[in-house]
Amino acid sequence: MADKIVRIGGASGFWGDSMVGAPQLVASGMIDYVVFDYLAETTMAILAASRSKKPEMGYATDFVEIAMRQVLPDVLKRGIKVIANAGGINPQGCADALQALAASMNLTPRIAVVEGDDVSGLMGSLRAEGVRDMFTGEALPAQVLSANAYLGAFPVARALAAGADIVITGRGVDSAVTLGALIHEFGWKPEDHDRLAGGSLAGHIIECGCQATGGVSTDWQRVKDWAHIGYPIIDCSDDGSFELTKAPGTGGLIDRACVIEQMLYEIGDPGSYLLPDVSCDFREVRVQQLCEDRVRVSGATGRAPTALYKVSATQIDGYRCAGMMVIVGIHAAAKARRTGEAIVERTRGILLQSGMPDYSNVQIELFGCESLYGANARTQASREVMVRVVVDHPQKKALEIFAREIAPAGTSWSPGTTMPSGGRPSPS
């Protein structure tokens, strides 16, 4: 195993990532696996809402209709394995849709589905046992749309061992799509904590797509050719170390600073990054610039995982509507603030007269005048400001009133008011 290299390309960092990633990686000839990460926490809420309307939905449709439609014949021809958490809260539905697409192409891929993350049926008993929200300490909600545990990588490895060409999972940790391939290829065991930590770091580096290759880099001026940025490719070794690169001729930047920024992204304590398969310690990780387009990462260590799973749950909590418009001219920020306040005051009066309750939450945001900087703002004289008013309410009808009462600002109040961005907003 010492000389074996497993090559993995990261084609997606979220549901909505570019359609260029998968074709670029597959055409490169540099990968054995292509992995996709689609599931941010917000995405789970979107998928839960989608499934509530259409039971056959609840998965990341882009995986089937965009990514796989482009590359399925090539990945099967080249022998590239595909792993994706595109299943969301309906992994079998995702597999069924992909199977139908394959049949329409006269292809017969072996598709495996990883299930078991749906714990919505346990939420009542967990609430009764006194289990609470890990961040706020609040009691669990009485009713949820979905509740999914963050599973690990060993089920993915078992699916590959069973002969799968494509593995579709539901909610797992983002790095599991990569770690599962490495467990399968190198035969890692649950007690191989250092290797599992290294493989988890490899997955973490590529789980956000181009963030590893110069995307959102602090040194963004150094990053070449954004339009054709290279998606990340990692060459992984049995000891858990790996080297990051990208396809020749692509844009972006392979740089140790980019890798370190991504390593620290969303991990909390770098000495105790807790995953289902291993508790990772990244404090002694070494990141070496080998050449212009190659960085080596090594030194991750691990220890046994905890006995607990993290769970992401979604619930219905009323409706939300957001309206936006741009105010131009002198005193734009003051006019924008007053406009937002007037919209809220007027619609609150209408709700009161109609016998409806007040908004459950109101937020007025100004863009273009550094409002987030408070007293340190340097743009008090800005002459172009966007005002965004966000309101929550338990009744959709109340937000339809709010949406209708934004447009009158164009003739009733501030000079320099443009029409609402995108037309009348819709409650969701």
mmCIF file of N, CA, C and O in Angstrom, residues 140-214:
data_model
loop_
_atom_site.group_PDB
_atom_site.id
_atom_site.type_symbol
_atom_site.label_atom_id
_atom_site.label_comp_id
_atom_site.label_asym_id
_atom_site.label_seq_id
_atom_site.Cartn_x
_atom_site.Cartn_y
_atom_site.Cartn_z
ATOM 1 N N LEU A 140 -35.988 20.312 22.441
ATOM 2 C CA LEU A 140 -36.200 19.970 21.037
ATOM 3 C C LEU A 140 -37.621 20.339 20.627
ATOM 4 O O LEU A 140 -38.542 20.294 21.449
ATOM 5 N N PRO A 141 -37.821 20.706 19.362
ATOM 6 C CA PRO A 141 -39.177 21.070 18.921
ATOM 7 C C PRO A 141 -40.119 19.881 18.996
ATOM 8 O O PRO A 141 -39.722 18.728 18.833
ATOM 9 N N ALA A 142 -41.384 20.183 19.260
ATOM 10 C CA ALA A 142 -42.386 19.120 19.384
ATOM 11 C C ALA A 142 -42.646 18.436 18.048
ATOM 12 O O ALA A 142 -42.926 17.234 17.995
ATOM 13 N N GLN A 143 -42.548 19.200 16.959
ATOM 14 C CA GLN A 143 -42.770 18.635 15.630
ATOM 15 C C GLN A 143 -41.667 19.106 14.691
ATOM 16 O O GLN A 143 -41.242 20.270 14.755
ATOM 17 N N VAL A 144 -41.203 18.234 13.832
ATOM 18 C CA VAL A 144 -40.156 18.584 12.874
ATOM 19 C C VAL A 144 -40.567 18.133 11.480
ATOM 20 O O VAL A 144 -41.334 17.187 11.314
ATOM 21 N N LEU A 145 -40.041 18.839 10.483
ATOM 22 C CA LEU A 145 -40.196 18.389 9.101
ATOM 23 C C LEU A 145 -39.219 17.276 8.784
ATOM 24 O O LEU A 145 -39.515 16.338 8.057
ATOM 25 N N SER A 146 -38.005 17.408 9.342
ATOM 26 C CA SER A 146 -36.979 16.399 9.106
ATOM 27 C C SER A 146 -35.990 16.429 10.258
ATOM 28 O O SER A 146 -35.849 17.442 10.949
ATOM 29 N N ALA A 147 -35.313 15.321 10.455
ATOM 30 C CA ALA A 147 -34.227 15.237 11.431
ATOM 31 C C ALA A 147 -33.269 14.163 10.944
ATOM 32 O O ALA A 147 -33.668 13.004 10.770
ATOM 33 N N ASN A 148 -32.032 14.561 10.703
ATOM 34 C CA ASN A 148 -31.066 13.648 10.091
ATOM 35 C C ASN A 148 -29.742 13.681 10.829
ATOM 36 O O ASN A 148 -29.182 14.742 11.073
ATOM 37 N N ALA A 149 -29.256 12.494 11.165
ATOM 38 C CA ALA A 149 -27.966 12.373 11.839
ATOM 39 C C ALA A 149 -26.842 12.472 10.817
ATOM 40 O O ALA A 149 -26.973 12.019 9.670
ATOM 41 N N TYR A 150 -25.736 13.064 11.233
ATOM 42 C CA TYR A 150 -24.551 13.164 10.383
ATOM 43 C C TYR A 150 -23.785 11.844 10.466
ATOM 44 O O TYR A 150 -23.031 11.609 11.405
ATOM 45 N N LEU A 151 -23.992 10.997 9.456
ATOM 46 C CA LEU A 151 -23.331 9.697 9.437
ATOM 47 C C LEU A 151 -21.885 9.820 8.953
ATOM 48 O O LEU A 151 -21.478 10.845 8.410
ATOM 49 N N GLY A 152 -21.140 8.744 9.143
ATOM 50 C CA GLY A 152 -19.733 8.730 8.770
ATOM 51 C C GLY A 152 -19.478 8.040 7.445
ATOM 52 O O GLY A 152 -20.372 7.876 6.610
ATOM 53 N N ALA A 153 -18.239 7.595 7.268
ATOM 54 C CA ALA A 153 -17.758 7.147 5.964
ATOM 55 C C ALA A 153 -17.772 5.632 5.780
ATOM 56 O O ALA A 153 -17.695 5.154 4.645
ATOM 57 N N PHE A 154 -17.849 4.848 6.848
ATOM 58 C CA PHE A 154 -17.742 3.398 6.676
ATOM 59 C C PHE A 154 -18.882 2.807 5.854
ATOM 60 O O PHE A 154 -18.651 1.867 5.076
ATOM 61 N N PRO A 155 -20.126 3.305 5.945
ATOM 62 C CA PRO A 155 -21.156 2.789 5.033
ATOM 63 C C PRO A 155 -20.837 3.043 3.562
ATOM 64 O O PRO A 155 -21.157 2.218 2.703
ATOM 65 N N VAL A 156 -20.204 4.182 3.270
ATOM 66 C CA VAL A 156 -19.789 4.465 1.893
ATOM 67 C C VAL A 156 -18.769 3.433 1.434
ATOM 68 O O VAL A 156 -18.847 2.905 0.309
ATOM 69 N N ALA A 157 -17.812 3.120 2.304
ATOM 70 C CA ALA A 157 -16.793 2.126 1.959
ATOM 71 C C ALA A 157 -17.422 0.756 1.718
ATOM 72 O O ALA A 157 -17.016 0.025 0.795
ATOM 73 N N ARG A 158 -18.412 0.390 2.524
ATOM 74 C CA ARG A 158 -19.067 -0.904 2.333
ATOM 75 C C ARG A 158 -19.817 -0.951 1.009
ATOM 76 O O ARG A 158 -19.857 -1.988 0.335
ATOM 77 N N ALA A 159 -20.411 0.172 0.619
ATOM 78 C CA ALA A 159 -21.105 0.219 -0.669
ATOM 79 C C ALA A 159 -20.116 0.018 -1.821
ATOM 80 O O ALA A 159 -20.407 -0.697 -2.788
ATOM 81 N N LEU A 160 -18.954 0.658 -1.720
ATOM 82 C CA LEU A 160 -17.933 0.480 -2.751
ATOM 83 C C LEU A 160 -17.433 -0.968 -2.776
ATOM 84 O O LEU A 160 -17.217 -1.543 -3.852
ATOM 85 N N ALA A 161 -17.264 -1.552 -1.609
ATOM 86 C CA ALA A 161 -16.803 -2.943 -1.541
ATOM 87 C C ALA A 161 -17.811 -3.894 -2.159
ATOM 88 O O ALA A 161 -17.445 -4.966 -2.673
ATOM 89 N N ALA A 162 -19.083 -3.516 -2.130
ATOM 90 C CA ALA A 162 -20.136 -4.347 -2.730
ATOM 91 C C ALA A 162 -20.209 -4.195 -4.241
ATOM 92 O O ALA A 162 -21.007 -4.867 -4.891
ATOM 93 N N GLY A 163 -19.379 -3.310 -4.802
ATOM 94 C CA GLY A 163 -19.304 -3.178 -6.251
ATOM 95 C C GLY A 163 -20.016 -1.985 -6.844
ATOM 96 O O GLY A 163 -20.231 -1.930 -8.061
ATOM 97 N N ALA A 164 -20.348 -0.999 -6.034
ATOM 98 C CA ALA A 164 -21.077 0.156 -6.541
ATOM 99 C C ALA A 164 -20.205 1.012 -7.454
ATOM 100 O O ALA A 164 -19.026 1.243 -7.166
ATOM 101 N N ASP A 165 -20.785 1.468 -8.545
ATOM 102 C CA ASP A 165 -20.145 2.483 -9.388
ATOM 103 C C ASP A 165 -20.440 3.883 -8.863
ATOM 104 O O ASP A 165 -19.620 4.788 -8.994
ATOM 105 N N ILE A 166 -21.629 4.038 -8.285
ATOM 106 C CA ILE A 166 -22.092 5.326 -7.772
ATOM 107 C C ILE A 166 -22.685 5.096 -6.394
ATOM 108 O O ILE A 166 -23.499 4.179 -6.204
ATOM 109 N N VAL A 167 -22.290 5.915 -5.432
ATOM 110 C CA VAL A 167 -22.828 5.822 -4.075
ATOM 111 C C VAL A 167 -23.542 7.131 -3.757
ATOM 112 O O VAL A 167 -22.953 8.212 -3.850
ATOM 113 N N ILE A 168 -24.807 7.024 -3.385
ATOM 114 C CA ILE A 168 -25.618 8.189 -3.024
ATOM 115 C C ILE A 168 -25.963 8.088 -1.545
ATOM 116 O O ILE A 168 -26.511 7.072 -1.095
ATOM 117 N N THR A 169 -25.643 9.119 -0.795
ATOM 118 C CA THR A 169 -25.956 9.129 0.627
ATOM 119 C C THR A 169 -26.960 10.231 0.944
ATOM 120 O O THR A 169 -27.201 11.131 0.143
ATOM 121 N N GLY A 170 -27.517 10.127 2.140
ATOM 122 C CA GLY A 170 -28.283 11.223 2.693
ATOM 123 C C GLY A 170 -27.340 12.113 3.487
ATOM 124 O O GLY A 170 -26.198 12.355 3.087
ATOM 125 N N ARG A 171 -27.807 12.571 4.661
ATOM 126 C CA ARG A 171 -26.998 13.476 5.476
ATOM 127 C C ARG A 171 -25.835 12.703 6.108
ATOM 128 O O ARG A 171 -26.004 11.762 6.846
ATOM 129 N N GLY A 172 -24.646 13.099 5.750
ATOM 130 C CA GLY A 172 -23.426 12.620 6.386
ATOM 131 C C GLY A 172 -22.529 13.819 6.587
ATOM 132 O O GLY A 172 -22.845 14.926 6.131
ATOM 133 N N VAL A 173 -21.441 13.635 7.287
ATOM 134 C CA VAL A 173 -20.491 14.742 7.371
ATOM 135 C C VAL A 173 -19.920 14.982 5.976
ATOM 136 O O VAL A 173 -19.770 14.058 5.168
ATOM 137 N N ASP A 174 -19.617 16.227 5.672
ATOM 138 C CA ASP A 174 -19.223 16.596 4.316
ATOM 139 C C ASP A 174 -18.017 15.805 3.826
ATOM 140 O O ASP A 174 -17.914 15.461 2.651
ATOM 141 N N SER A 175 -17.086 15.535 4.731
ATOM 142 C CA SER A 175 -15.845 14.864 4.328
ATOM 143 C C SER A 175 -16.011 13.367 4.115
ATOM 144 O O SER A 175 -15.096 12.709 3.603
ATOM 145 N N ALA A 176 -17.165 12.808 4.483
ATOM 146 C CA ALA A 176 -17.345 11.358 4.414
ATOM 147 C C ALA A 176 -17.326 10.821 2.991
ATOM 148 O O ALA A 176 -16.948 9.668 2.765
ATOM 149 N N VAL A 177 -17.733 11.633 2.008
ATOM 150 C CA VAL A 177 -17.715 11.141 0.621
ATOM 151 C C VAL A 177 -16.288 10.848 0.178
ATOM 152 O O VAL A 177 -16.044 9.939 -0.629
ATOM 153 N N THR A 178 -15.325 11.609 0.695
ATOM 154 C CA THR A 178 -13.920 11.359 0.383
ATOM 155 C C THR A 178 -13.341 10.263 1.260
ATOM 156 O O THR A 178 -12.679 9.336 0.777
ATOM 157 N N LEU A 179 -13.588 10.351 2.551
ATOM 158 C CA LEU A 179 -13.034 9.357 3.469
ATOM 159 C C LEU A 179 -13.530 7.958 3.144
ATOM 160 O O LEU A 179 -12.776 6.985 3.258
ATOM 161 N N GLY A 180 -14.776 7.832 2.717
ATOM 162 C CA GLY A 180 -15.297 6.514 2.371
ATOM 163 C C GLY A 180 -14.509 5.854 1.265
ATOM 164 O O GLY A 180 -14.236 4.642 1.314
ATOM 165 N N ALA A 181 -14.124 6.641 0.247
ATOM 166 C CA ALA A 181 -13.309 6.086 -0.841
ATOM 167 C C ALA A 181 -11.949 5.627 -0.327
ATOM 168 O O ALA A 181 -11.439 4.566 -0.728
ATOM 169 N N LEU A 182 -11.352 6.390 0.584
ATOM 170 C CA LEU A 182 -10.014 6.049 1.098
ATOM 171 C C LEU A 182 -10.064 4.834 2.010
ATOM 172 O O LEU A 182 -9.152 3.984 1.979
ATOM 173 N N ILE A 183 -11.101 4.726 2.822
ATOM 174 C CA ILE A 183 -11.261 3.531 3.652
ATOM 175 C C ILE A 183 -11.345 2.296 2.767
ATOM 176 O O ILE A 183 -10.701 1.261 3.029
ATOM 177 N N HIS A 184 -12.124 2.390 1.705
ATOM 178 C CA HIS A 184 -12.275 1.260 0.788
ATOM 179 C C HIS A 184 -10.960 0.928 0.091
ATOM 180 O O HIS A 184 -10.555 -0.247 0.029
ATOM 181 N N GLU A 185 -10.280 1.915 -0.428
ATOM 182 C CA GLU A 185 -9.070 1.670 -1.216
ATOM 183 C C GLU A 185 -7.901 1.175 -0.365
ATOM 184 O O GLU A 185 -7.118 0.321 -0.794
ATOM 185 N N PHE A 186 -7.759 1.699 0.851
ATOM 186 C CA PHE A 186 -6.606 1.356 1.684
ATOM 187 C C PHE A 186 -6.921 0.340 2.773
ATOM 188 O O PHE A 186 -6.012 -0.111 3.475
ATOM 189 N N GLY A 187 -8.185 -0.020 2.921
ATOM 190 C CA GLY A 187 -8.536 -1.001 3.927
ATOM 191 C C GLY A 187 -8.399 -0.505 5.353
ATOM 192 O O GLY A 187 -8.159 -1.288 6.274
ATOM 193 N N TRP A 188 -8.555 0.793 5.560
ATOM 194 C CA TRP A 188 -8.441 1.356 6.910
ATOM 195 C C TRP A 188 -9.517 0.784 7.828
ATOM 196 O O TRP A 188 -10.656 0.541 7.416
ATOM 197 N N LYS A 189 -9.149 0.623 9.109
ATOM 198 C CA LYS A 189 -10.051 0.089 10.125
ATOM 199 C C LYS A 189 -10.509 1.201 11.061
ATOM 200 O O LYS A 189 -9.888 2.261 11.126
ATOM 201 N N PRO A 190 -11.574 0.959 11.827
ATOM 202 C CA PRO A 190 -12.066 1.993 12.747
ATOM 203 C C PRO A 190 -11.025 2.460 13.758
ATOM 204 O O PRO A 190 -11.105 3.586 14.244
ATOM 205 N N GLU A 191 -10.069 1.631 14.080
ATOM 206 C CA GLU A 191 -9.043 2.018 15.051
ATOM 207 C C GLU A 191 -7.851 2.735 14.427
ATOM 208 O O GLU A 191 -6.933 3.167 15.141
ATOM 209 N N ASP A 192 -7.831 2.906 13.113
ATOM 210 C CA ASP A 192 -6.734 3.621 12.444
ATOM 211 C C ASP A 192 -6.973 5.128 12.541
ATOM 212 O O ASP A 192 -7.188 5.829 11.548
ATOM 213 N N HIS A 193 -6.920 5.640 13.738
ATOM 214 C CA HIS A 193 -7.380 7.007 13.992
ATOM 215 C C HIS A 193 -6.576 8.057 13.249
ATOM 216 O O HIS A 193 -7.133 9.025 12.720
ATOM 217 N N ASP A 194 -5.260 7.914 13.191
ATOM 218 C CA ASP A 194 -4.455 8.925 12.502
ATOM 219 C C ASP A 194 -4.750 8.941 11.009
ATOM 220 O O ASP A 194 -4.863 10.008 10.390
ATOM 221 N N ARG A 195 -4.874 7.761 10.420
ATOM 222 C CA ARG A 195 -5.198 7.692 8.997
ATOM 223 C C ARG A 195 -6.594 8.269 8.724
ATOM 224 O O ARG A 195 -6.797 9.004 7.750
ATOM 225 N N LEU A 196 -7.534 7.911 9.568
ATOM 226 C CA LEU A 196 -8.889 8.427 9.390
ATOM 227 C C LEU A 196 -8.925 9.945 9.535
ATOM 228 O O LEU A 196 -9.669 10.632 8.822
ATOM 229 N N ALA A 197 -8.109 10.479 10.444
ATOM 230 C CA ALA A 197 -8.037 11.937 10.591
ATOM 231 C C ALA A 197 -7.441 12.568 9.342
ATOM 232 O O ALA A 197 -7.914 13.606 8.866
ATOM 233 N N GLY A 198 -6.392 11.946 8.788
ATOM 234 C CA GLY A 198 -5.798 12.462 7.556
ATOM 235 C C GLY A 198 -6.762 12.412 6.391
ATOM 236 O O GLY A 198 -6.872 13.365 5.603
ATOM 237 N N GLY A 199 -7.498 11.303 6.271
ATOM 238 C CA GLY A 199 -8.487 11.193 5.210
ATOM 239 C C GLY A 199 -9.645 12.155 5.388
ATOM 240 O O GLY A 199 -10.189 12.680 4.414
ATOM 241 N N SER A 200 -10.016 12.409 6.643
ATOM 242 C CA SER A 200 -11.072 13.383 6.912
ATOM 243 C C SER A 200 -10.613 14.785 6.539
ATOM 244 O O SER A 200 -11.388 15.580 5.986
ATOM 245 N N LEU A 201 -9.345 15.097 6.824
ATOM 246 C CA LEU A 201 -8.811 16.403 6.433
ATOM 247 C C LEU A 201 -8.774 16.531 4.909
ATOM 248 O O LEU A 201 -9.091 17.593 4.361
ATOM 249 N N ALA A 202 -8.403 15.453 4.233
ATOM 250 C CA ALA A 202 -8.414 15.472 2.765
ATOM 251 C C ALA A 202 -9.812 15.809 2.257
ATOM 252 O O ALA A 202 -9.991 16.651 1.368
ATOM 253 N N GLY A 203 -10.828 15.163 2.851
ATOM 254 C CA GLY A 203 -12.199 15.452 2.451
ATOM 255 C C GLY A 203 -12.614 16.858 2.807
ATOM 256 O O GLY A 203 -13.332 17.514 2.042
ATOM 257 N N HIS A 204 -12.148 17.342 3.951
ATOM 258 C CA HIS A 204 -12.495 18.698 4.381
ATOM 259 C C HIS A 204 -11.895 19.743 3.435
ATOM 260 O O HIS A 204 -12.517 20.766 3.154
ATOM 261 N N ILE A 205 -10.698 19.493 2.949
ATOM 262 C CA ILE A 205 -10.047 20.454 2.054
ATOM 263 C C ILE A 205 -10.813 20.603 0.747
ATOM 264 O O ILE A 205 -10.942 21.711 0.203
ATOM 265 N N ILE A 206 -11.371 19.523 0.218
ATOM 266 C CA ILE A 206 -12.036 19.610 -1.090
ATOM 267 C C ILE A 206 -13.551 19.699 -0.990
ATOM 268 O O ILE A 206 -14.219 19.828 -2.016
ATOM 269 N N GLU A 207 -14.122 19.657 0.231
ATOM 270 C CA GLU A 207 -15.573 19.608 0.346
ATOM 271 C C GLU A 207 -16.246 20.909 -0.083
ATOM 272 O O GLU A 207 -17.452 20.911 -0.351
ATOM 273 N N CYS A 208 -15.500 22.003 -0.132
ATOM 274 C CA CYS A 208 -16.077 23.292 -0.549
ATOM 275 C C CYS A 208 -15.633 23.670 -1.953
ATOM 276 O O CYS A 208 -15.598 24.858 -2.305
ATOM 277 N N GLY A 209 -15.278 22.688 -2.758
ATOM 278 C CA GLY A 209 -14.924 22.949 -4.144
ATOM 279 C C GLY A 209 -13.737 23.883 -4.265
ATOM 280 O O GLY A 209 -12.667 23.654 -3.688
ATOM 281 N N CYS A 210 -13.931 24.977 -4.995
ATOM 282 C CA CYS A 210 -12.825 25.865 -5.351
ATOM 283 C C CYS A 210 -12.303 26.709 -4.196
ATOM 284 O O CYS A 210 -11.335 27.461 -4.380
ATOM 285 N N GLN A 211 -12.881 26.598 -3.013
ATOM 286 C CA GLN A 211 -12.273 27.273 -1.870
ATOM 287 C C GLN A 211 -10.873 26.743 -1.612
ATOM 288 O O GLN A 211 -10.044 27.430 -1.003
ATOM 289 N N ALA A 212 -10.578 25.537 -2.060
ATOM 290 C CA ALA A 212 -9.239 24.971 -1.889
ATOM 291 C C ALA A 212 -8.268 25.439 -2.962
ATOM 292 O O ALA A 212 -7.048 25.320 -2.801
ATOM 293 N N THR A 213 -8.777 25.974 -4.046
ATOM 294 C CA THR A 213 -7.916 26.333 -5.176
ATOM 295 C C THR A 213 -7.941 27.827 -5.465
ATOM 296 O O THR A 213 -7.785 28.252 -6.604
ATOM 297 N N GLY A 214 -8.144 28.619 -4.420
ATOM 298 C CA GLY A 214 -8.086 30.069 -4.565
ATOM 299 C C GLY A 214 -9.407 30.782 -4.409
ATOM 300 O O GLY A 214 -9.433 32.014 -4.359
#
